[in-house]
GROMACS .gro file of C-alpha atoms in nm:
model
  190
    1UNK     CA    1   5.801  13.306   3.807
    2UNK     CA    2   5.791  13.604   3.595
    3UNK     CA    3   5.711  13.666   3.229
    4UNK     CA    4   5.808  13.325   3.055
    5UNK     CA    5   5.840  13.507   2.667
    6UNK     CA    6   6.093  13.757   2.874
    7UNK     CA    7   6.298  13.444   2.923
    8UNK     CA    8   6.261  13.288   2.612
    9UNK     CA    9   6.522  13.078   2.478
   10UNK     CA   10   6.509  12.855   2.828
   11UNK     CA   11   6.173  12.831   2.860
   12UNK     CA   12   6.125  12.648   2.492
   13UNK     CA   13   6.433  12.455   2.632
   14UNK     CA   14   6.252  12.363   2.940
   15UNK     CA   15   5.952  12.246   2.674
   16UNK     CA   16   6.204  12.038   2.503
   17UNK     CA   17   6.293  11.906   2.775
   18UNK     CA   18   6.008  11.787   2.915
   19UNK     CA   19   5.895  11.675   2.585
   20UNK     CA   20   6.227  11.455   2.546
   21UNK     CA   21   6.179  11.072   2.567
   22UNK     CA   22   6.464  11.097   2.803
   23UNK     CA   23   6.292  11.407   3.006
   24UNK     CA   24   5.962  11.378   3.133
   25UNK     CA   25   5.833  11.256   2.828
   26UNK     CA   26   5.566  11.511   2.793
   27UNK     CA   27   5.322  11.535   2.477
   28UNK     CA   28   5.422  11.907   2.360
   29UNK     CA   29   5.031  11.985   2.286
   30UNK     CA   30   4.981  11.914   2.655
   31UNK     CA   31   5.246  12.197   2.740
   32UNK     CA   32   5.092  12.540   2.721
   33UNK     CA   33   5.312  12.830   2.741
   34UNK     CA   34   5.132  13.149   2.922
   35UNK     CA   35   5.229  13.523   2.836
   36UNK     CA   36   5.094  13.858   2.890
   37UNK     CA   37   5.126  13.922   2.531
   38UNK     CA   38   5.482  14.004   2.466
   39UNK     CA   39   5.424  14.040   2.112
   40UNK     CA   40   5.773  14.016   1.912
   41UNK     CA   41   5.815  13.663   2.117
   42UNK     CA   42   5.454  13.586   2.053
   43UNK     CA   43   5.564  13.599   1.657
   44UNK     CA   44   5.882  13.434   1.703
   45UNK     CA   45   5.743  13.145   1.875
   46UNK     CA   46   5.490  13.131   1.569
   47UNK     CA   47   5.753  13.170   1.285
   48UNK     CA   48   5.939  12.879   1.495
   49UNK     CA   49   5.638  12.615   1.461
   50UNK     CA   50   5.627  12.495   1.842
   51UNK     CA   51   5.356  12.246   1.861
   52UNK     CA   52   5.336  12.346   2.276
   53UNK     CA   53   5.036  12.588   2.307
   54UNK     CA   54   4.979  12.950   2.322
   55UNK     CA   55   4.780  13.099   2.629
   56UNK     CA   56   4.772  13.464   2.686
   57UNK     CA   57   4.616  13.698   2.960
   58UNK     CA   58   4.396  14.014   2.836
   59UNK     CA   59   4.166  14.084   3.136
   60UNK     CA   60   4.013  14.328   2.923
   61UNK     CA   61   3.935  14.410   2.562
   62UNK     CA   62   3.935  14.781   2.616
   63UNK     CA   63   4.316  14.936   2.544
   64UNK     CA   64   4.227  15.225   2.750
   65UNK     CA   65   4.044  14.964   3.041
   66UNK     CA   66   4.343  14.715   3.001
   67UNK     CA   67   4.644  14.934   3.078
   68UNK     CA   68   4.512  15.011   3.412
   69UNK     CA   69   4.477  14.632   3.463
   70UNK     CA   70   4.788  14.518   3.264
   71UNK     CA   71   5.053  14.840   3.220
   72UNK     CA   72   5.244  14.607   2.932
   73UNK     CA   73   4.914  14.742   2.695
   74UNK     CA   74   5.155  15.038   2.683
   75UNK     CA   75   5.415  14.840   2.538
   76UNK     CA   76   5.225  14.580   2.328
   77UNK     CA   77   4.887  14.738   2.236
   78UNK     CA   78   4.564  14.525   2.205
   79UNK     CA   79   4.526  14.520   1.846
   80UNK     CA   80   4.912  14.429   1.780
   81UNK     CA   81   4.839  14.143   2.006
   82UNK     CA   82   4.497  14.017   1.876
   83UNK     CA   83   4.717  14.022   1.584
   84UNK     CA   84   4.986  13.804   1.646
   85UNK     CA   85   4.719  13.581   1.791
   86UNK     CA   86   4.517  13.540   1.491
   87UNK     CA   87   4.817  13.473   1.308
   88UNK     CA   88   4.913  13.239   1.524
   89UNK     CA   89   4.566  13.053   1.537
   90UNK     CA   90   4.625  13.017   1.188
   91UNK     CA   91   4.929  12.920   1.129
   92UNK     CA   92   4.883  12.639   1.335
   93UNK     CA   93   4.505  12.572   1.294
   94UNK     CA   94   4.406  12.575   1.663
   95UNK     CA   95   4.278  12.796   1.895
   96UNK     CA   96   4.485  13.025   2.110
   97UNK     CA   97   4.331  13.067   2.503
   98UNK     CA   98   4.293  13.389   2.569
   99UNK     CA   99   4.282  13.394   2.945
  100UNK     CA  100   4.041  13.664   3.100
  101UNK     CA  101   4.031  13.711   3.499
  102UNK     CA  102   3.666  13.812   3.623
  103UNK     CA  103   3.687  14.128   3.835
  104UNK     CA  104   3.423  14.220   4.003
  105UNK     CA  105   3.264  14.560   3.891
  106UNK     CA  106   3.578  14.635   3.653
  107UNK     CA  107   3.594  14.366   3.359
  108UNK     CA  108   3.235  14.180   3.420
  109UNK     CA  109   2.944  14.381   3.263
  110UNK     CA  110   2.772  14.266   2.955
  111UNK     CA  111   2.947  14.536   2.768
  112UNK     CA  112   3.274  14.406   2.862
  113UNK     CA  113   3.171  14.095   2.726
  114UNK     CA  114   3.074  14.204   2.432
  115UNK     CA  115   3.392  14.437   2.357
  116UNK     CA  116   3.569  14.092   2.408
  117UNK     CA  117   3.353  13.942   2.132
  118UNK     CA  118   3.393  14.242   1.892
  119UNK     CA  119   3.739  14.203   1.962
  120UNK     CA  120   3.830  13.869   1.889
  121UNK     CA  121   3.755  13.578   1.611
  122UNK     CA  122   3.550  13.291   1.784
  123UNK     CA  123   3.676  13.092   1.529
  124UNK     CA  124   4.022  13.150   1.657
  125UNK     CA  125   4.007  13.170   2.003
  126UNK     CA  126   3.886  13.003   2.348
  127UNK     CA  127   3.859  13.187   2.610
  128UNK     CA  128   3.935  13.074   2.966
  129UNK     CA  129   3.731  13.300   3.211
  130UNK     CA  130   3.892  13.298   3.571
  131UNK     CA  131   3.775  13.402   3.866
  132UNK     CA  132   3.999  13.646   4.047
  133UNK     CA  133   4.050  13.483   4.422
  134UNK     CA  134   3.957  13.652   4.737
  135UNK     CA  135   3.969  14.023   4.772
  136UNK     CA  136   4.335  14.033   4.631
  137UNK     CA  137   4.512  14.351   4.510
  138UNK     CA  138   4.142  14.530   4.592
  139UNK     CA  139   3.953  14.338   4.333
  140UNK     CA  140   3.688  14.100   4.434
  141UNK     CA  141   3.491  13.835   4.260
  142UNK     CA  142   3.202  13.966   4.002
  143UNK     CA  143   2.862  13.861   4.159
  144UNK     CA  144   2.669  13.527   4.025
  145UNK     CA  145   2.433  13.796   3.827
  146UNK     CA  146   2.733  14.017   3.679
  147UNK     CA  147   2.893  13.637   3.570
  148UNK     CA  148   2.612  13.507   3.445
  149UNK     CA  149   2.501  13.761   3.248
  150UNK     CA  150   2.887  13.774   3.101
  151UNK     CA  151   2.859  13.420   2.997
  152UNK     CA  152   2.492  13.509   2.847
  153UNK     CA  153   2.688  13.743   2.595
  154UNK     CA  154   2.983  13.503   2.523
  155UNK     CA  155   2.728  13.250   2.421
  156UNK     CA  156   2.513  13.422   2.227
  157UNK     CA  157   2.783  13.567   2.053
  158UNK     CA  158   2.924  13.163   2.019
  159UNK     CA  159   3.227  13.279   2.161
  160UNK     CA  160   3.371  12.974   2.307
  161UNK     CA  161   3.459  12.950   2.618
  162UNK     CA  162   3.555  12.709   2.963
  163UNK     CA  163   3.537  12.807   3.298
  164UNK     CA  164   3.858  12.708   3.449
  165UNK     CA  165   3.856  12.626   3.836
  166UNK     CA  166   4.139  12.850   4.045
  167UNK     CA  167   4.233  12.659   4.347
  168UNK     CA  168   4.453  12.774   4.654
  169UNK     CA  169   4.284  13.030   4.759
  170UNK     CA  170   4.290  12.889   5.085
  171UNK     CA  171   4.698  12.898   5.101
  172UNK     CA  172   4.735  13.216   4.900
  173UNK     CA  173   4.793  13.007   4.574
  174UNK     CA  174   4.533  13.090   4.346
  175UNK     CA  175   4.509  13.268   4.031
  176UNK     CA  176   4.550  13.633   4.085
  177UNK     CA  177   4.761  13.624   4.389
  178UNK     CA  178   5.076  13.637   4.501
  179UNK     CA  179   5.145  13.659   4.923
  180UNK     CA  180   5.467  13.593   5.051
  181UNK     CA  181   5.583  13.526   5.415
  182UNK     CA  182   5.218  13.323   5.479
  183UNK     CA  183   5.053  13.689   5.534
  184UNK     CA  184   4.788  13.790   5.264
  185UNK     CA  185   4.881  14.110   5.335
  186UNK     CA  186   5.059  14.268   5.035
  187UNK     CA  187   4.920  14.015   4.818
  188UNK     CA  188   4.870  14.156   4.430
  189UNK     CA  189   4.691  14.051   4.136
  190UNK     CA  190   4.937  13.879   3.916
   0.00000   0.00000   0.00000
């Protein structure tokens, strides 16, 4: 699949296309277009007035936290890409989904939560916490407690937020892995 702003030109095509009467005939709000914050493309596609939605992965608020998750912090860093976001919430007066995978003992403390909150505007955002599947790349699941008390902070910060269900876990599918060849070994966090 790869990094859809890296391709950009034929991914908004795709949109189009499936937004066409003659294509799949698509609402372009219910097309959401997924990045790991490549943040010239996150602009253009702002500047350019797509009515498809924004959805990007952080997995962690902390620069210094987030580049061993995510190496394209190194490229793109945090604050140039809450940035764009912002603008981009604005601009088109909706939220942008900042998508956050749960990792077990890495990104799920209370203080994680709250450097998310510091971070971003709850009146621009929604974030979309995911559970990591399996024990994939070496990461596991954060415990009920370590969740919970993650979602404890989000809310009483009135950060909003959905839970979003990752299915396929059972063929390798889910979010946060990739396997190949039906083996789950070599699988990575994506």
């Amino acid at each position: 699949m790869g990094e859809p702003l890296l391709n950009y030109d034929e991914v908004i095509r795709a949109a189009r296309i499936l937004c066409h009467p003659s294509g799949a005939c698509i609402d372009a709000r219910s097309i959401t277009v997924s990045t790991a914050g490549i943040v010239p493309q996150i602009r253009r596609f702002t500047a350019e007035g797509h009515k498809f939605r924004l959805a990007v992965s952080l997995t962690h608020a902390v620069s210094r936290k987030r580049l061993r998750l995510m190496p394209i912090e190194k490229v793109h860093p945090i604050s140039d890409l809450v940035a764009a976001l912002h603008d981009h919430a604005r601009a088109r007066r909706t939220r942008v989904l900042v998508e956050y995978v749960l990792l077990g003992g890495v990104n799920d403390s209370p203080d994680d939560a709250r450097a998310l909150c510091g971070l971003l505007d709850a009146k621009l955002v929604k974030i979309d916490l995911i559970d990591v599947n399996g024990a994939t790349g070496g990461f596991q699941r954060a415990t009920r407690q370590a969740r919970s008390a993650f979602l404890d902070v989000l809310a009483e910060a009135r950060m909003p937020f959905a839970i979003r269900y990752s299915g396929g876990q059972d063929v390798g599918a889910g979010c946060g892995q990739l396997v190949a060849g039906g083996s789950r070994r070599g699988a990575r966090l994506l």
